[in-house]
Amino acid sequence: MNKRIFLSSPHMSGSELGYIKEVFESNYIAPLGEFVNRFEDSIKSYTGAKNALALNSGTAAIHLALRVLGVGTGDDVLASTFTFIGSINAIIYQGANPIFIDSDLESWNLSPKLLNKYLLECEKKPKALIVTHLYGMSADIEKIADICRLHGVYLIEDAAESLGATYGGKHTGTFGDFGIYSFNGNKILTTSGGGMLVSPNEEWINKARFYSTQAKEPFIHYEHEEYGYNYRMSNVLAAIGVGQMEVIEERIAKKRQIFEWYKEFLGDIEEISFMPELPNSRGNRWLTAITFVKTDYHKVMQALEGINVESRPLWKPMHMQPLFLDAKRLVDGTSEVLFGKGLCLASSTTMGRDDVAMITDKIRKVIFKA
Ligand SMILES: *Cc1c(COP(=O)(O)O)cnc(C)c1O
């Protein structure tokens, strides 16, 4: 049996261990230190974000964004329904109400039309929107940002999956009031676990930094006027992040190459559609995502399992989750249909063309019942 091929395995650059050794020599085995600063600087210079804060998860980054923006009990927060729960949990932490907006077929991401419709017709103005750039592909973010500005709604970009993806040459995560990136184990870069909060607003990032370290007031003893969290990133993990950032463009090129290989081998099959890339954008193609028309994706998954290859259904929309049965939504069936027909294919940057050939050969056999 071949070695298992995962959806998206960690892929170290080679410099990480050396940097971790430097951390050990400095003895800054703590949630602060030189590498935390260096990791923040590398994200700033790569994405063009003005301010950055390294945290222990992407979820923590979203939570701090909501807290700093003053989102609290009973507030409404709009969000992409076609996303991973990590986008949404922090809304619940703040006692706010998530309201789910559907995708459009042009991007598979949040529909600017539905967003605008909701904001024109709602009685109570939402405080913020959390928009996800799913599978590393940019949402129609310029339009979405314009709509938010017009209606006075804060914009938080969940770019957990889309580090390095751009729209009009500008990085996803830098269009909004806040952006977040994740460095969990299966993301395009990983620190084993971690996140980054970015914002054009320095005061907000300073406030988020204050909350992320237990909200200690500037006294010689521990003095507290507000409650905080323990959300900072370890210097050891930041050392991994610095090593990973050295190869971000290489990783994106490889992810995009894997997508091209899938297209080469499956592009002639009429019932298969690939997740689109909006004109004027560059996705990082974190996971190659496809839909079938007739073929049952469960059968494809099962066949791929048979050759020890991981695949996963598209994320189940939030408005369909038992947890959110009572949540408000503006949906038109788009994400529901995608979820019913779609699959994420193995897209690890350690894969070669022969791996994609083997996987697609299996998929073709299921489709053509060979
Ligand atoms: C991974 C992910 C998150 C959460 O990030 P963590 O670092 O795992 O907390 C949030 N949103 C999306 C869309 C994600 O894929």
Tab-separated table of C-alpha atoms and ligand atoms in Angstrom:
chain	number	residue	atom	x	y	z
A	1	MET	CA	0.000	0.000	0.000
A	2	ASN	CA	1.254	3.492	-0.879
A	3	LYS	CA	1.948	6.028	1.860
A	4	ARG	CA	-1.243	7.869	2.802
A	5	ILE	CA	-1.800	11.062	0.819
A	6	PHE	CA	-3.422	13.730	2.960
A	7	LEU	CA	-5.573	16.714	1.961
A	8	SER	CA	-2.827	19.152	2.965
A	9	SER	CA	0.161	17.921	4.977
A	10	PRO	CA	2.601	20.148	6.830
A	11	HIS	CA	5.616	20.895	4.612
A	12	MET	CA	8.640	22.376	6.351
A	13	SER	CA	11.132	24.580	4.489
A	14	GLY	CA	14.199	23.193	6.242
A	15	SER	CA	15.158	26.291	8.247
A	16	GLU	CA	12.629	25.767	11.037
A	17	LEU	CA	14.769	23.510	13.258
A	18	GLY	CA	17.697	25.932	13.113
A	19	TYR	CA	15.439	28.767	14.219
A	20	ILE	CA	13.976	26.655	17.026
A	21	LYS	CA	17.554	25.995	18.144
A	22	GLU	CA	18.132	29.765	18.272
A	23	VAL	CA	15.042	30.095	20.449
A	24	PHE	CA	16.394	27.460	22.823
A	25	GLU	CA	19.767	29.184	22.992
A	26	SER	CA	18.089	32.494	23.855
A	27	ASN	CA	15.862	30.686	26.428
A	28	TYR	CA	12.860	32.771	25.287
A	29	ILE	CA	10.645	29.678	25.500
A	30	ALA	CA	7.682	31.969	26.061
A	31	PRO	CA	4.777	33.686	24.322
A	32	LEU	CA	7.112	36.562	23.428
A	33	GLY	CA	10.585	36.956	21.974
A	34	GLU	CA	12.516	37.843	18.862
A	35	PHE	CA	10.798	35.305	16.600
A	36	VAL	CA	7.296	36.476	17.503
A	37	ASN	CA	8.336	39.947	16.322
A	38	ARG	CA	10.063	38.569	13.232
A	39	PHE	CA	7.012	36.478	12.304
A	40	GLU	CA	4.752	39.539	12.636
A	41	ASP	CA	7.189	41.590	10.520
A	42	SER	CA	7.325	38.937	7.799
A	43	ILE	CA	3.515	38.837	7.572
A	44	LYS	CA	3.404	42.637	7.391
A	45	SER	CA	6.003	42.910	4.660
A	46	TYR	CA	4.522	40.026	2.655
A	47	THR	CA	0.837	41.020	2.805
A	48	GLY	CA	1.249	44.772	3.085
A	49	ALA	CA	-0.759	44.795	6.324
A	50	LYS	CA	0.148	47.819	8.453
A	51	ASN	CA	-0.060	46.070	11.849
A	52	ALA	CA	0.077	42.409	12.891
A	53	LEU	CA	-0.365	40.411	16.092
A	54	ALA	CA	0.731	36.759	16.370
A	55	LEU	CA	-1.729	34.613	18.325
A	56	ASN	CA	-2.215	30.987	19.279
A	57	SER	CA	-5.003	30.405	16.732
A	58	GLY	CA	-6.999	31.965	13.935
A	59	THR	CA	-10.114	31.540	16.061
A	60	ALA	CA	-8.508	33.679	18.798
A	61	ALA	CA	-7.746	36.321	16.148
A	62	ILE	CA	-11.420	36.517	15.111
A	63	HIS	CA	-12.456	36.651	18.764
A	64	LEU	CA	-10.147	39.588	19.474
A	65	ALA	CA	-11.359	41.418	16.355
A	66	LEU	CA	-14.971	41.173	17.551
A	67	ARG	CA	-14.043	42.189	21.088
A	68	VAL	CA	-12.053	45.235	19.962
A	69	LEU	CA	-14.881	46.317	17.634
A	70	GLY	CA	-17.239	46.234	20.592
A	71	VAL	CA	-19.413	43.385	19.327
A	72	GLY	CA	-21.343	42.083	22.325
A	73	THR	CA	-24.478	40.453	23.662
A	74	GLY	CA	-27.444	40.649	21.311
A	75	ASP	CA	-25.525	42.249	18.424
A	76	ASP	CA	-26.003	40.867	14.924
A	77	VAL	CA	-22.941	39.692	12.974
A	78	LEU	CA	-23.198	38.690	9.309
A	79	ALA	CA	-21.062	35.824	8.069
A	80	SER	CA	-20.456	33.593	5.058
A	81	THR	CA	-22.559	30.475	5.514
A	82	PHE	CA	-20.182	28.486	3.295
A	83	THR	CA	-17.276	28.311	5.729
A	84	PHE	CA	-15.636	26.357	8.521
A	85	ILE	CA	-17.047	26.772	12.053
A	86	GLY	CA	-13.824	28.528	13.109
A	87	SER	CA	-15.214	31.637	11.382
A	88	ILE	CA	-18.321	31.580	13.545
A	89	ASN	CA	-17.515	30.307	17.034
A	90	ALA	CA	-16.167	33.663	18.225
A	91	ILE	CA	-19.530	35.306	17.423
A	92	ILE	CA	-21.038	32.932	19.980
A	93	TYR	CA	-18.229	33.644	22.504
A	94	GLN	CA	-19.315	37.307	22.379
A	95	GLY	CA	-22.984	36.485	22.908
A	96	ALA	CA	-23.814	37.902	19.475
A	97	ASN	CA	-26.130	36.424	16.819
A	98	PRO	CA	-24.657	35.035	13.603
A	99	ILE	CA	-26.688	35.749	10.463
A	100	PHE	CA	-25.707	33.632	7.492
A	101	ILE	CA	-25.390	34.920	3.917
A	102	ASP	CA	-25.195	32.551	0.975
A	103	SER	CA	-22.559	32.225	-1.752
A	104	ASP	CA	-22.799	32.968	-5.459
A	105	LEU	CA	-21.734	30.565	-8.198
A	106	GLU	CA	-19.227	33.057	-9.666
A	107	SER	CA	-16.970	32.780	-6.618
A	108	TRP	CA	-18.506	30.063	-4.367
A	109	ASN	CA	-17.887	32.755	-1.723
A	110	LEU	CA	-20.231	35.294	-0.149
A	111	SER	CA	-22.642	36.877	-2.615
A	112	PRO	CA	-22.336	40.701	-2.674
A	113	LYS	CA	-25.909	40.802	-4.066
A	114	LEU	CA	-27.372	38.943	-1.096
A	115	LEU	CA	-25.250	40.982	1.317
A	116	ASN	CA	-26.550	44.213	-0.176
A	117	LYS	CA	-30.127	42.905	-0.150
A	118	TYR	CA	-29.873	41.993	3.516
A	119	LEU	CA	-28.446	45.374	4.475
A	120	LEU	CA	-31.078	47.285	2.477
A	121	GLU	CA	-33.957	45.354	4.034
A	122	CYS	CA	-32.879	44.627	7.615
A	123	GLU	CA	-34.523	46.405	10.518
A	124	LYS	CA	-31.556	46.085	12.826
A	125	LYS	CA	-28.147	47.016	11.436
A	126	PRO	CA	-25.494	44.326	11.971
A	127	LYS	CA	-22.276	45.418	13.667
A	128	ALA	CA	-19.893	43.451	11.448
A	129	LEU	CA	-19.446	41.009	8.598
A	130	ILE	CA	-17.032	38.071	8.704
A	131	VAL	CA	-16.337	37.069	5.115
A	132	THR	CA	-14.393	33.883	4.322
A	133	HIS	CA	-12.044	33.398	1.373
A	134	LEU	CA	-12.799	29.702	1.058
A	135	TYR	CA	-10.200	27.142	-0.018
A	136	GLY	CA	-7.734	29.958	-0.611
A	137	MET	CA	-9.823	31.691	-3.281
A	138	SER	CA	-10.599	35.383	-2.976
A	139	ALA	CA	-14.194	36.437	-2.440
A	140	ASP	CA	-15.534	39.364	-4.485
A	141	ILE	CA	-13.853	41.446	-1.829
A	142	GLU	CA	-13.714	44.928	-3.383
A	143	LYS	CA	-17.479	44.931	-3.868
A	144	ILE	CA	-18.044	43.458	-0.411
A	145	ALA	CA	-15.791	46.078	1.207
A	146	ASP	CA	-17.640	48.875	-0.640
A	147	ILE	CA	-21.022	47.585	0.551
A	148	CYS	CA	-19.797	47.377	4.158
A	149	ARG	CA	-18.404	50.917	4.010
A	150	LEU	CA	-21.639	52.259	2.541
A	151	HIS	CA	-23.751	50.669	5.290
A	152	GLY	CA	-21.345	51.354	8.171
A	153	VAL	CA	-20.710	47.673	8.908
A	154	TYR	CA	-17.242	46.611	10.113
A	155	LEU	CA	-15.502	44.117	7.818
A	156	ILE	CA	-13.473	41.192	9.181
A	157	GLU	CA	-11.816	38.983	6.564
A	158	ASP	CA	-11.384	35.338	7.489
A	159	ALA	CA	-8.302	34.661	5.381
A	160	ALA	CA	-7.432	31.561	7.448
A	161	GLU	CA	-7.212	29.508	4.262
A	162	SER	CA	-6.095	32.221	1.853
A	163	LEU	CA	-2.679	33.539	2.916
A	164	GLY	CA	-1.057	34.878	-0.246
A	165	ALA	CA	-4.289	35.083	-2.249
A	166	THR	CA	-4.807	38.489	-3.828
A	167	TYR	CA	-7.551	40.539	-5.463
A	168	GLY	CA	-6.427	43.299	-7.814
A	169	GLY	CA	-2.908	42.638	-6.564
A	170	LYS	CA	-3.877	43.381	-2.938
A	171	HIS	CA	-3.708	40.638	-0.331
A	172	THR	CA	-6.833	39.028	1.097
A	173	GLY	CA	-6.954	39.987	4.756
A	174	THR	CA	-5.969	43.609	4.046
A	175	PHE	CA	-9.262	44.956	2.628
A	176	GLY	CA	-11.164	45.048	5.900
A	177	ASP	CA	-10.997	46.592	9.359
A	178	PHE	CA	-9.375	43.338	10.444
A	179	GLY	CA	-8.018	40.263	8.679
A	180	ILE	CA	-7.017	36.940	10.173
A	181	TYR	CA	-4.697	34.139	9.049
A	182	SER	CA	-4.396	30.627	10.487
A	183	PHE	CA	-1.315	28.424	10.832
A	184	ASN	CA	-3.107	25.262	11.909
A	185	GLY	CA	-1.641	21.913	10.896
A	186	ASN	CA	-3.307	21.614	7.496
A	187	LYS	CA	-3.157	25.213	6.283
A	188	ILE	CA	-0.841	26.293	3.448
A	189	LEU	CA	1.756	27.244	6.089
A	190	THR	CA	1.723	25.816	9.573
A	191	THR	CA	3.247	26.475	12.981
A	192	SER	CA	1.407	23.339	14.239
A	193	GLY	CA	-1.178	25.784	15.539
A	194	GLY	CA	-1.328	29.551	15.444
A	195	GLY	CA	-2.936	32.628	13.998
A	196	MET	CA	-2.337	36.240	13.045
A	197	LEU	CA	-4.550	39.295	13.379
A	198	VAL	CA	-3.873	42.195	11.001
A	199	SER	CA	-5.405	45.652	10.713
A	200	PRO	CA	-4.723	49.054	9.184
A	201	ASN	CA	-5.604	50.507	12.617
A	202	GLU	CA	-2.641	50.534	15.032
A	203	GLU	CA	-4.749	51.425	18.064
A	204	TRP	CA	-6.983	48.411	17.505
A	205	ILE	CA	-4.012	46.053	17.217
A	206	ASN	CA	-2.559	47.517	20.422
A	207	LYS	CA	-5.897	46.937	22.141
A	208	ALA	CA	-6.018	43.365	20.827
A	209	ARG	CA	-2.439	42.812	22.095
A	210	PHE	CA	-3.548	44.077	25.528
A	211	TYR	CA	-6.530	41.671	25.612
A	212	SER	CA	-4.384	38.787	24.342
A	213	THR	CA	-2.106	38.945	27.398
A	214	GLN	CA	-4.700	38.991	30.213
A	215	ALA	CA	-5.468	42.733	29.958
A	216	LYS	CA	-2.707	43.812	32.340
A	217	GLU	CA	-2.792	47.536	33.079
A	218	PRO	CA	0.558	49.350	33.081
A	219	PHE	CA	1.337	49.099	36.812
A	220	ILE	CA	4.267	47.438	38.594
A	221	HIS	CA	1.814	45.032	40.238
A	222	TYR	CA	-0.929	43.194	38.313
A	223	GLU	CA	-3.826	45.596	37.936
A	224	HIS	CA	-6.986	44.819	35.962
A	225	GLU	CA	-9.815	47.044	34.793
A	226	GLU	CA	-11.010	44.695	32.024
A	227	TYR	CA	-10.918	40.947	31.442
A	228	GLY	CA	-8.604	39.450	28.841
A	229	TYR	CA	-7.387	36.174	27.386
A	230	ASN	CA	-4.219	34.134	27.102
A	231	TYR	CA	-3.991	34.138	23.314
A	232	ARG	CA	-0.354	35.002	22.408
A	233	MET	CA	1.814	32.842	20.171
A	234	SER	CA	4.783	30.951	21.568
A	235	ASN	CA	8.239	32.107	20.443
A	236	VAL	CA	9.035	28.451	19.615
A	237	LEU	CA	6.098	28.248	17.205
A	238	ALA	CA	6.844	31.691	15.775
A	239	ALA	CA	10.308	30.330	14.853
A	240	ILE	CA	8.527	27.701	12.740
A	241	GLY	CA	6.417	30.482	11.214
A	242	VAL	CA	9.497	32.495	10.204
A	243	GLY	CA	10.915	29.414	8.469
A	244	GLN	CA	7.592	28.762	6.736
A	245	MET	CA	7.232	32.331	5.449
A	246	GLU	CA	10.472	31.895	3.482
A	247	VAL	CA	8.690	29.445	1.156
A	248	ILE	CA	5.173	30.915	0.923
A	249	GLU	CA	5.439	31.784	-2.779
A	250	GLU	CA	6.905	28.344	-3.553
A	251	ARG	CA	4.013	26.672	-1.727
A	252	ILE	CA	1.430	28.733	-3.605
A	253	ALA	CA	3.088	27.917	-6.937
A	254	LYS	CA	2.946	24.206	-6.054
A	255	LYS	CA	-0.708	24.346	-4.904
A	256	ARG	CA	-1.602	26.065	-8.170
A	257	GLN	CA	0.392	23.466	-10.109
A	258	ILE	CA	-1.519	20.648	-8.361
A	259	PHE	CA	-4.774	22.349	-9.374
A	260	GLU	CA	-3.526	22.532	-13.000
A	261	TRP	CA	-2.690	18.825	-12.926
A	262	TYR	CA	-6.199	18.000	-11.703
A	263	LYS	CA	-7.585	20.124	-14.528
A	264	GLU	CA	-5.327	18.415	-17.037
A	265	PHE	CA	-6.564	14.973	-16.003
A	266	LEU	CA	-10.242	15.773	-15.274
A	267	GLY	CA	-10.927	18.886	-17.354
A	268	ASP	CA	-12.515	16.930	-20.218
A	269	ILE	CA	-15.208	15.408	-17.981
A	270	GLU	CA	-18.361	17.408	-18.526
A	271	GLU	CA	-19.978	16.780	-15.173
A	272	ILE	CA	-16.980	18.075	-13.206
A	273	SER	CA	-16.684	21.776	-12.280
A	274	PHE	CA	-13.750	23.340	-10.477
A	275	MET	CA	-13.975	26.102	-7.900
A	276	PRO	CA	-13.691	29.316	-9.919
A	277	GLU	CA	-11.044	31.998	-9.594
A	278	LEU	CA	-12.510	35.482	-9.933
A	279	PRO	CA	-11.069	37.631	-12.745
A	280	ASN	CA	-8.475	40.032	-11.347
A	281	SER	CA	-7.675	37.659	-8.450
A	282	ARG	CA	-5.028	35.061	-7.649
A	283	GLY	CA	-6.050	32.231	-5.331
A	284	ASN	CA	-3.557	30.132	-3.406
A	285	ARG	CA	-5.547	26.977	-4.355
A	286	TRP	CA	-5.104	25.635	-0.820
A	287	LEU	CA	-7.402	22.726	-1.669
A	288	THR	CA	-8.557	21.782	-5.145
A	289	ALA	CA	-12.357	21.679	-4.852
A	290	ILE	CA	-14.675	20.156	-7.462
A	291	THR	CA	-18.336	19.321	-7.924
A	292	PHE	CA	-20.012	16.466	-9.797
A	293	VAL	CA	-23.386	16.528	-11.504
A	294	LYS	CA	-24.449	12.858	-11.466
A	295	THR	CA	-21.697	10.993	-9.645
A	296	ASP	CA	-22.223	10.444	-5.900
A	297	TYR	CA	-19.178	11.936	-4.169
A	298	HIS	CA	-19.414	9.310	-1.414
A	299	LYS	CA	-18.469	6.683	-4.009
A	300	VAL	CA	-15.474	8.745	-5.104
A	301	MET	CA	-14.376	9.218	-1.476
A	302	GLN	CA	-14.690	5.500	-0.838
A	303	ALA	CA	-12.669	4.607	-3.940
A	304	LEU	CA	-9.938	7.092	-2.948
A	305	GLU	CA	-9.893	5.667	0.599
A	306	GLY	CA	-9.258	2.301	-1.086
A	307	ILE	CA	-5.936	3.637	-2.433
A	308	ASN	CA	-5.156	5.398	0.866
A	309	VAL	CA	-5.923	8.915	-0.360
A	310	GLU	CA	-7.758	11.431	1.810
A	311	SER	CA	-10.603	13.551	0.428
A	312	ARG	CA	-13.395	15.474	2.166
A	313	PRO	CA	-16.863	16.769	1.287
A	314	LEU	CA	-17.105	20.535	0.815
A	315	TRP	CA	-17.723	22.329	4.131
A	316	LYS	CA	-21.336	21.888	5.272
A	317	PRO	CA	-22.933	25.365	5.250
A	318	MET	CA	-23.432	26.870	8.698
A	319	HIS	CA	-27.167	27.499	8.190
A	320	MET	CA	-27.596	23.708	7.748
A	321	GLN	CA	-25.795	22.861	11.013
A	322	PRO	CA	-27.942	21.606	13.927
A	323	LEU	CA	-26.183	24.202	16.108
A	324	PHE	CA	-27.639	27.036	14.018
A	325	LEU	CA	-31.162	25.788	13.252
A	326	ASP	CA	-32.605	28.970	14.764
A	327	ALA	CA	-30.088	31.406	13.294
A	328	LYS	CA	-31.272	34.014	10.779
A	329	ARG	CA	-30.118	33.555	7.220
A	330	LEU	CA	-30.416	34.924	3.713
A	331	VAL	CA	-29.803	31.924	1.491
A	332	ASP	CA	-30.799	30.945	-2.031
A	333	GLY	CA	-29.670	27.317	-2.163
A	334	THR	CA	-26.247	27.925	-3.747
A	335	SER	CA	-24.033	26.605	-0.942
A	336	GLU	CA	-26.502	23.824	-0.193
A	337	VAL	CA	-26.212	22.565	-3.772
A	338	LEU	CA	-22.397	22.853	-3.733
A	339	PHE	CA	-22.262	20.913	-0.454
A	340	GLY	CA	-24.411	18.149	-1.918
A	341	LYS	CA	-22.187	17.670	-4.954
A	342	GLY	CA	-18.655	18.587	-4.012
A	343	LEU	CA	-15.376	17.219	-2.830
A	344	CYS	CA	-11.993	18.591	-1.731
A	345	LEU	CA	-9.197	16.615	-3.342
A	346	ALA	CA	-5.791	15.825	-1.848
A	347	SER	CA	-3.625	18.913	-2.432
A	348	SER	CA	-0.481	18.412	-0.332
A	349	THR	CA	2.499	20.346	-1.659
A	350	THR	CA	4.606	17.212	-1.234
A	351	MET	CA	2.577	15.527	-4.023
A	352	GLY	CA	3.857	14.989	-7.543
A	353	ARG	CA	2.203	14.759	-10.961
A	354	ASP	CA	2.185	10.953	-10.673
A	355	ASP	CA	0.145	11.164	-7.461
A	356	VAL	CA	-2.450	13.339	-9.194
A	357	ALA	CA	-2.436	10.922	-12.142
A	358	MET	CA	-3.119	7.996	-9.795
A	359	ILE	CA	-5.910	9.857	-7.955
A	360	THR	CA	-7.621	11.089	-11.110
A	361	ASP	CA	-7.373	7.655	-12.687
A	362	LYS	CA	-9.390	6.324	-9.741
A	363	ILE	CA	-11.940	9.141	-10.029
A	364	ARG	CA	-12.387	8.450	-13.761
A	365	LYS	CA	-12.975	4.761	-13.016
A	366	VAL	CA	-15.792	5.634	-10.597
A	367	ILE	CA	-17.393	8.082	-13.054
A	368	PHE	CA	-17.175	5.767	-16.063
A	369	LYS	CA	-17.788	2.628	-13.953
A	370	ALA	CA	-14.720	1.035	-15.517
B	1	LIG	C1	-8.795	26.940	9.990
B	1	LIG	C2	-9.868	27.937	9.873
B	1	LIG	C3	-10.214	28.773	10.948
B	1	LIG	C4	-9.669	28.617	12.325
B	1	LIG	O1	-8.318	28.750	12.455
B	1	LIG	P1	-7.596	28.055	13.696
B	1	LIG	O2	-6.204	28.563	13.606
B	1	LIG	O3	-7.699	26.585	13.487
B	1	LIG	O4	-8.289	28.493	14.934
B	1	LIG	C5	-11.174	29.751	10.745
B	1	LIG	N1	-11.783	29.888	9.579
B	1	LIG	C6	-11.504	29.105	8.520
B	1	LIG	C7	-12.218	29.336	7.225
B	1	LIG	C8	-10.559	28.092	8.639
B	1	LIG	O5	-10.312	27.278	7.603
